[in-house]
PDB file of C-alpha atoms in Angstrom:
ATOM      1  CA  UNK A1144     -54.839  26.376 -39.694  1.00 95.00           C
ATOM      2  CA  UNK A1145     -56.442  25.462 -36.367  1.00 98.00           C
ATOM      3  CA  UNK A1146     -56.733  27.145 -33.000  1.00 98.00           C
ATOM      4  CA  UNK A1147     -56.072  25.552 -29.654  1.00 98.00           C
ATOM      5  CA  UNK A1148     -58.250  27.050 -26.931  1.00 98.00           C
ATOM      6  CA  UNK A1149     -57.060  26.324 -23.410  1.00 98.00           C
ATOM      7  CA  UNK A1150     -59.240  27.507 -20.542  1.00 98.00           C
ATOM      8  CA  UNK A1151     -56.906  28.038 -17.587  1.00 98.00           C
ATOM      9  CA  UNK A1152     -57.739  28.397 -13.893  1.00 98.00           C
ATOM     10  CA  UNK A1153     -55.017  30.121 -11.887  1.00 98.00           C
ATOM     11  CA  UNK A1154     -54.386  29.830  -8.158  1.00 98.00           C
ATOM     12  CA  UNK A1155     -56.049  32.838  -6.477  1.00 97.00           C
ATOM     13  CA  UNK A1156     -53.644  35.691  -5.824  1.00 97.00           C
ATOM     14  CA  UNK A1157     -51.157  34.569  -8.489  1.00 98.00           C
ATOM     15  CA  UNK A1158     -52.847  36.089 -11.544  1.00 98.00           C
ATOM     16  CA  UNK A1159     -50.365  38.909 -12.192  1.00 98.00           C
ATOM     17  CA  UNK A1160     -47.415  36.580 -11.666  1.00 98.00           C
ATOM     18  CA  UNK A1161     -48.988  34.082 -14.091  1.00 98.00           C
ATOM     19  CA  UNK A1162     -49.584  36.753 -16.728  1.00 98.00           C
ATOM     20  CA  UNK A1163     -45.945  37.838 -16.549  1.00 98.00           C
ATOM     21  CA  UNK A1164     -44.715  34.241 -16.724  1.00 98.00           C
ATOM     22  CA  UNK A1165     -46.941  33.391 -19.692  1.00 98.00           C
ATOM     23  CA  UNK A1166     -45.875  36.483 -21.628  1.00 98.00           C
ATOM     24  CA  UNK A1167     -42.224  35.703 -20.894  1.00 98.00           C
ATOM     25  CA  UNK A1168     -42.703  32.067 -22.009  1.00 98.00           C
ATOM     26  CA  UNK A1169     -44.710  32.862 -25.147  1.00 98.00           C
ATOM     27  CA  UNK A1170     -41.567  32.983 -27.344  1.00 98.00           C
ATOM     28  CA  UNK A1171     -40.818  29.376 -26.334  1.00 98.00           C
ATOM     29  CA  UNK A1172     -44.220  28.302 -27.615  1.00 97.00           C
ATOM     30  CA  UNK A1173     -44.007  30.535 -30.695  1.00 98.00           C
ATOM     31  CA  UNK A1174     -40.708  28.861 -31.657  1.00 98.00           C
ATOM     32  CA  UNK A1175     -42.377  25.431 -31.864  1.00 98.00           C
ATOM     33  CA  UNK A1176     -42.898  23.961 -35.320  1.00 97.00           C
ATOM     34  CA  UNK A1177     -46.246  25.041 -36.741  1.00 98.00           C
ATOM     35  CA  UNK A1178     -47.048  27.618 -34.054  1.00 98.00           C
ATOM     36  CA  UNK A1179     -48.302  30.856 -35.608  1.00 97.00           C
ATOM     37  CA  UNK A1180     -49.665  32.874 -32.696  1.00 97.00           C
ATOM     38  CA  UNK A1181     -50.099  32.987 -28.921  1.00 98.00           C
ATOM     39  CA  UNK A1182     -52.715  35.141 -27.187  1.00 98.00           C
ATOM     40  CA  UNK A1183     -53.804  35.289 -23.551  1.00 98.00           C
ATOM     41  CA  UNK A1184     -57.236  36.690 -22.657  1.00 98.00           C
ATOM     42  CA  UNK A1185     -58.673  37.377 -19.175  1.00 98.00           C
ATOM     43  CA  UNK A1186     -62.121  35.975 -18.407  1.00 98.00           C
ATOM     44  CA  UNK A1187     -64.232  39.004 -17.473  1.00 97.00           C
ATOM     45  CA  UNK A1188     -66.789  36.875 -15.601  1.00 98.00           C
ATOM     46  CA  UNK A1189     -64.581  34.483 -13.638  1.00 97.00           C
ATOM     47  CA  UNK A1190     -61.705  35.866 -11.595  1.00 96.00           C
ATOM     48  CA  UNK A1191     -58.480  33.942 -12.063  1.00 97.00           C
ATOM     49  CA  UNK A1192     -59.591  32.323 -15.318  1.00 98.00           C
ATOM     50  CA  UNK A1193     -57.993  32.862 -18.725  1.00 98.00           C
ATOM     51  CA  UNK A1194     -58.312  31.740 -22.313  1.00 98.00           C
ATOM     52  CA  UNK A1195     -55.056  30.882 -24.036  1.00 98.00           C
ATOM     53  CA  UNK A1196     -55.491  30.872 -27.831  1.00 98.00           C
ATOM     54  CA  UNK A1197     -52.696  29.327 -29.876  1.00 98.00           C
ATOM     55  CA  UNK A1198     -52.701  29.199 -33.666  1.00 98.00           C
ATOM     56  CA  UNK A1199     -51.193  26.068 -35.202  1.00 98.00           C
ATOM     57  CA  UNK A1200     -50.629  25.151 -38.838  1.00 98.00           C
ATOM     58  CA  UNK A1201     -52.148  21.696 -38.233  1.00 97.00           C
ATOM     59  CA  UNK A1202     -53.688  19.743 -35.376  1.00 97.00           C
ATOM     60  CA  UNK A1203     -50.708  17.368 -35.484  1.00 97.00           C
ATOM     61  CA  UNK A1204     -48.296  20.270 -34.951  1.00 98.00           C
ATOM     62  CA  UNK A1205     -49.819  20.630 -31.503  1.00 97.00           C
ATOM     63  CA  UNK A1206     -51.003  17.171 -30.506  1.00 96.00           C
ATOM     64  CA  UNK A1207     -48.026  15.197 -31.836  1.00 96.00           C
ATOM     65  CA  UNK A1208     -45.013  17.324 -32.721  1.00 97.00           C
ATOM     66  CA  UNK A1209     -45.217  19.881 -29.909  1.00 97.00           C
ATOM     67  CA  UNK A1210     -45.446  17.312 -27.125  1.00 94.00           C
ATOM     68  CA  UNK A1211     -42.312  15.578 -28.451  1.00 96.00           C
ATOM     69  CA  UNK A1212     -40.421  18.867 -28.871  1.00 97.00           C
ATOM     70  CA  UNK A1213     -37.845  20.538 -26.667  1.00 97.00           C
ATOM     71  CA  UNK A1214     -40.249  23.476 -26.244  1.00 97.00           C
ATOM     72  CA  UNK A1215     -43.023  21.499 -24.533  1.00 97.00           C
ATOM     73  CA  UNK A1216     -41.302  20.812 -21.186  1.00 98.00           C
ATOM     74  CA  UNK A1217     -39.772  24.295 -21.105  1.00 98.00           C
ATOM     75  CA  UNK A1218     -43.156  25.954 -21.663  1.00 98.00           C
ATOM     76  CA  UNK A1219     -44.873  23.687 -19.127  1.00 97.00           C
ATOM     77  CA  UNK A1220     -42.200  24.411 -16.528  1.00 98.00           C
ATOM     78  CA  UNK A1221     -42.819  28.133 -16.927  1.00 98.00           C
ATOM     79  CA  UNK A1222     -46.593  28.052 -16.327  1.00 98.00           C
ATOM     80  CA  UNK A1223     -47.916  24.725 -14.980  1.00 97.00           C
ATOM     81  CA  UNK A1224     -47.277  25.565 -11.316  1.00 98.00           C
ATOM     82  CA  UNK A1225     -49.802  28.434 -11.527  1.00 98.00           C
ATOM     83  CA  UNK A1226     -52.777  26.163 -12.326  1.00 98.00           C
ATOM     84  CA  UNK A1227     -55.447  25.768  -9.667  1.00 97.00           C
ATOM     85  CA  UNK A1228     -56.933  22.853 -11.627  1.00 96.00           C
ATOM     86  CA  UNK A1229     -56.447  20.993 -14.889  1.00 96.00           C
ATOM     87  CA  UNK A1230     -56.913  23.197 -17.972  1.00 97.00           C
ATOM     88  CA  UNK A1231     -59.729  22.497 -20.422  1.00 97.00           C
ATOM     89  CA  UNK A1232     -58.261  22.108 -23.918  1.00 96.00           C
ATOM     90  CA  UNK A1233     -60.084  22.104 -27.284  1.00 98.00           C
ATOM     91  CA  UNK A1234     -59.126  22.590 -30.939  1.00 98.00           C
ATOM     92  CA  UNK A1235     -61.161  24.463 -33.555  1.00 97.00           C
ATOM     93  CA  UNK A1236     -60.935  25.162 -37.274  1.00 96.00           C
ATOM     94  CA  UNK A1237     -59.706  28.686 -38.003  1.00 94.00           C
ATOM     95  CA  UNK A1238     -62.381  29.345 -40.620  1.00 92.00           C
ATOM     96  CA  UNK A1239     -65.864  30.089 -39.306  1.00 90.00           C
ATOM     97  CA  UNK A1240     -68.721  27.897 -40.469  1.00 92.00           C
ATOM     98  CA  UNK A1241     -70.175  29.323 -43.657  1.00 89.00           C
ATOM     99  CA  UNK A1242     -67.090  31.358 -44.554  1.00 79.00           C
ATOM    100  CA  UNK A1243     -66.342  31.633 -48.276  1.00 81.00           C
ATOM    101  CA  UNK A1244     -64.057  28.826 -49.427  1.00 72.00           C
ATOM    102  CA  UNK A1245     -65.096  26.388 -46.693  1.00 64.00           C
ATOM    103  CA  UNK A1246     -67.216  23.316 -47.379  1.00 62.00           C
ATOM    104  CA  UNK A1247     -70.291  24.914 -45.797  1.00 56.00           C
ATOM    105  CA  UNK A1248     -69.670  28.285 -47.427  1.00 55.00           C
ATOM    106  CA  UNK A1249     -68.811  27.073 -50.913  1.00 52.00           C
TER     107      UNK A1249
END
């Protein structure tokens, strides 16, 4: 399991509209192969900024399969026009460093 973290910057004044659109489009993303969860969090320090956290079974489910899927363009169409600038996207292991059962925690 991995998590995609996308830091999103929304055009000023469109935050509520974006939130509604993302929540309405979340089922599209959740229906993609390997997608386990979708969460949107407001940045409490930067107005108009959000963290989108998506759980994927594998990195390839997001970086390869999703972008070739029917869901990708539908999800993008629902939210891309709200972006004030290009999102910052990173992927992280689901298990924290040092957790039991991980290489560092074993």
